Short mmCIF file of C-alpha atoms in Angstrom, two decimals:
data_model
loop_
_atom_site.label_atom_id
_atom_site.label_comp_id
_atom_site.label_asym_id
_atom_site.label_seq_id
_atom_site.Cartn_x
_atom_site.Cartn_y
_atom_site.Cartn_z
CA UNK A 267 81.70 70.56 85.95
CA UNK A 268 84.08 73.73 84.81
CA UNK A 269 83.76 77.02 87.57
CA UNK A 270 82.06 79.66 86.81
CA UNK A 271 83.15 82.74 85.84
CA UNK A 272 81.63 84.73 88.98
CA UNK A 273 82.47 82.06 91.26
CA UNK A 274 85.92 82.53 89.81
CA UNK A 275 85.97 86.76 89.87
CA UNK A 276 84.78 86.24 93.74
CA UNK A 277 87.44 84.17 94.81
CA UNK A 278 89.97 86.07 93.20
CA UNK A 279 88.22 89.00 95.37
CA UNK A 280 88.14 87.59 98.52
CA UNK A 281 92.21 86.59 97.77
CA UNK A 282 92.76 89.93 97.00
CA UNK A 283 91.62 91.03 100.07
CA UNK A 284 92.85 88.78 102.75
CA UNK A 285 96.65 89.28 100.90
CA UNK A 286 96.30 93.13 101.02
CA UNK A 287 95.22 92.99 105.03
CA UNK A 288 97.99 90.19 105.26
CA UNK A 289 101.07 91.85 103.35
CA UNK A 290 101.48 94.85 105.38
CA UNK A 291 102.39 93.13 108.97
CA UNK A 292 104.05 91.22 107.18
CA UNK A 293 105.96 93.43 105.48
CA UNK A 294 106.63 95.26 108.64
CA UNK A 295 107.91 92.60 110.44
CA UNK A 296 110.74 91.87 107.82
CA UNK A 297 111.62 95.45 108.18
CA UNK A 298 112.22 95.08 111.55
CA UNK A 299 114.04 91.82 111.17
CA UNK A 300 111.77 90.58 113.56
CA UNK A 301 112.41 86.06 114.11
CA UNK A 302 109.63 84.40 115.93
CA UNK A 303 107.74 81.33 116.00
CA UNK A 304 104.23 84.44 115.62
CA UNK A 305 106.76 86.40 112.91
CA UNK A 306 107.67 83.64 110.73
CA UNK A 307 103.78 82.37 110.71
CA UNK A 308 102.27 85.35 109.57
CA UNK A 309 104.97 85.94 107.19
CA UNK A 310 103.68 82.31 105.59
CA UNK A 311 100.15 83.10 105.11
CA UNK A 312 100.51 86.28 103.43
CA UNK A 313 103.25 84.43 101.36
CA UNK A 314 100.87 82.03 100.72
CA UNK A 315 98.08 83.94 100.25
CA UNK A 316 99.48 86.13 97.36
CA UNK A 317 100.71 83.11 95.86
CA UNK A 318 96.97 82.43 96.37
CA UNK A 319 95.73 85.34 94.80
CA UNK A 320 97.69 85.49 91.92
CA UNK A 321 96.77 82.15 91.56
CA UNK A 322 93.13 82.55 91.06
CA UNK A 323 94.06 85.85 88.79
CA UNK A 324 96.10 83.08 86.86
CA UNK A 325 92.74 81.08 86.50
CA UNK A 326 90.69 83.63 85.45
CA UNK A 327 92.55 84.55 82.56
CA UNK A 328 92.87 81.09 81.78
CA UNK A 329 89.15 80.84 82.00
CA UNK A 330 88.30 84.12 79.60
CA UNK A 331 91.48 85.06 77.70
CA UNK A 332 89.07 87.63 76.29
CA UNK A 333 88.55 89.71 78.92
CA UNK A 334 90.93 89.20 81.06
CA UNK A 335 91.91 92.74 81.40
CA UNK A 336 88.26 94.10 82.24
CA UNK A 337 88.20 91.57 84.97
CA UNK A 338 91.55 92.21 86.29
CA UNK A 339 90.61 95.79 86.56
CA UNK A 340 86.92 94.79 88.02
CA UNK A 341 88.41 92.19 90.56
CA UNK A 342 91.69 94.86 91.60
CA UNK A 343 88.42 97.89 92.19
CA UNK A 344 86.42 96.04 94.82
CA UNK A 345 89.40 94.33 96.71
CA UNK A 346 90.02 98.42 96.84
CA UNK A 347 86.40 98.92 97.69
CA UNK A 348 87.21 96.07 100.57
CA UNK A 349 90.27 97.61 101.68
CA UNK A 350 88.22 101.18 102.29
CA UNK A 351 85.41 98.89 104.31
CA UNK A 352 88.31 97.60 106.75
CA UNK A 353 88.09 98.69 110.42
CA UNK A 354 91.73 99.84 111.13
CA UNK A 355 91.97 101.92 107.55
CA UNK A 356 90.95 105.21 108.39
CA UNK A 357 93.38 108.56 109.15
CA UNK A 358 93.15 110.75 112.73
CA UNK A 359 94.13 114.23 112.35
CA UNK A 360 96.56 115.93 114.69
CA UNK A 361 93.97 118.61 115.67
CA UNK A 362 97.30 120.56 117.26
CA UNK A 363 100.21 120.35 114.22
CA UNK A 364 97.87 118.31 111.90
CA UNK A 365 100.08 114.61 112.20
CA UNK A 366 97.97 112.34 110.27
CA UNK A 367 97.99 109.26 111.56
CA UNK A 368 96.93 106.56 109.10
CA UNK A 369 96.53 103.20 110.76
CA UNK A 370 97.22 101.53 107.42
CA UNK A 371 100.45 102.42 107.49
CA UNK A 372 101.06 102.97 111.39
CA UNK A 373 104.33 104.40 112.28
CA UNK A 374 107.13 101.14 111.77
CA UNK A 375 109.88 104.19 113.06
CA UNK A 376 108.31 103.96 115.97
CA UNK A 377 107.11 99.65 116.80
CA UNK A 378 103.57 100.83 115.41
CA UNK A 379 102.94 97.95 112.46
CA UNK A 380 100.73 98.58 109.72
CA UNK A 381 96.37 97.77 110.22
CA UNK A 382 97.07 99.28 114.14
CA UNK A 383 93.50 100.77 114.55
CA UNK A 384 93.74 104.11 116.75
CA UNK A 385 91.84 102.47 119.14
CA UNK A 386 94.31 99.75 119.53
CA UNK A 387 97.03 102.65 120.43
CA UNK A 388 98.32 103.11 124.48
CA UNK A 389 96.14 105.75 125.90
CA UNK A 390 99.30 107.11 127.20
CA UNK A 391 100.54 107.49 123.37
CA UNK A 392 101.16 111.14 122.52
CA UNK A 393 101.53 112.53 118.30
CA UNK A 394 105.00 112.02 117.70
CA UNK A 395 105.41 115.52 116.13
CA UNK A 396 104.00 117.82 119.54
CA UNK A 397 103.45 115.53 122.17
CA UNK A 398 99.69 115.46 122.62
CA UNK A 399 97.47 112.55 123.64
CA UNK A 400 95.10 110.71 121.60
CA UNK A 401 92.03 113.13 123.03
CA UNK A 402 93.72 115.56 120.77
CA UNK A 403 93.08 113.75 117.25
CA UNK A 404 89.99 113.36 114.77
CA UNK A 405 89.21 111.35 111.78
CA UNK A 406 90.17 112.80 109.25
CA UNK A 407 87.66 113.31 107.00
CA UNK A 408 90.00 114.38 103.54
#
């Protein structure tokens, strides 16, 4: 029995979200040249999720070649919406200097990897621009 188009779309969305969450961590580890069994596992998992996501899109294309462009757009839009709902994807603004801490990006040059939530930062963490504490940051609504 062939797989329904709806289940192919749902699978692509799920894999797209998982890949989008795993890729920044793997990229940060590759950029920092961190070598450990844990780092290698994260990178390998990210690569596999990305490959699975691409394969799911190809499967969707094969199932509905005439509709593929609009279906792919639908999948990408749903992944983006799901990413915005993920914890650890917010921005925090320093009330003193307006520095923005983007949880999605982290601060790799300061060894804070992507997807590190503001709450995960140590209590003694300070703004990299003006050196004030976390208590001087507010959730950025813009």
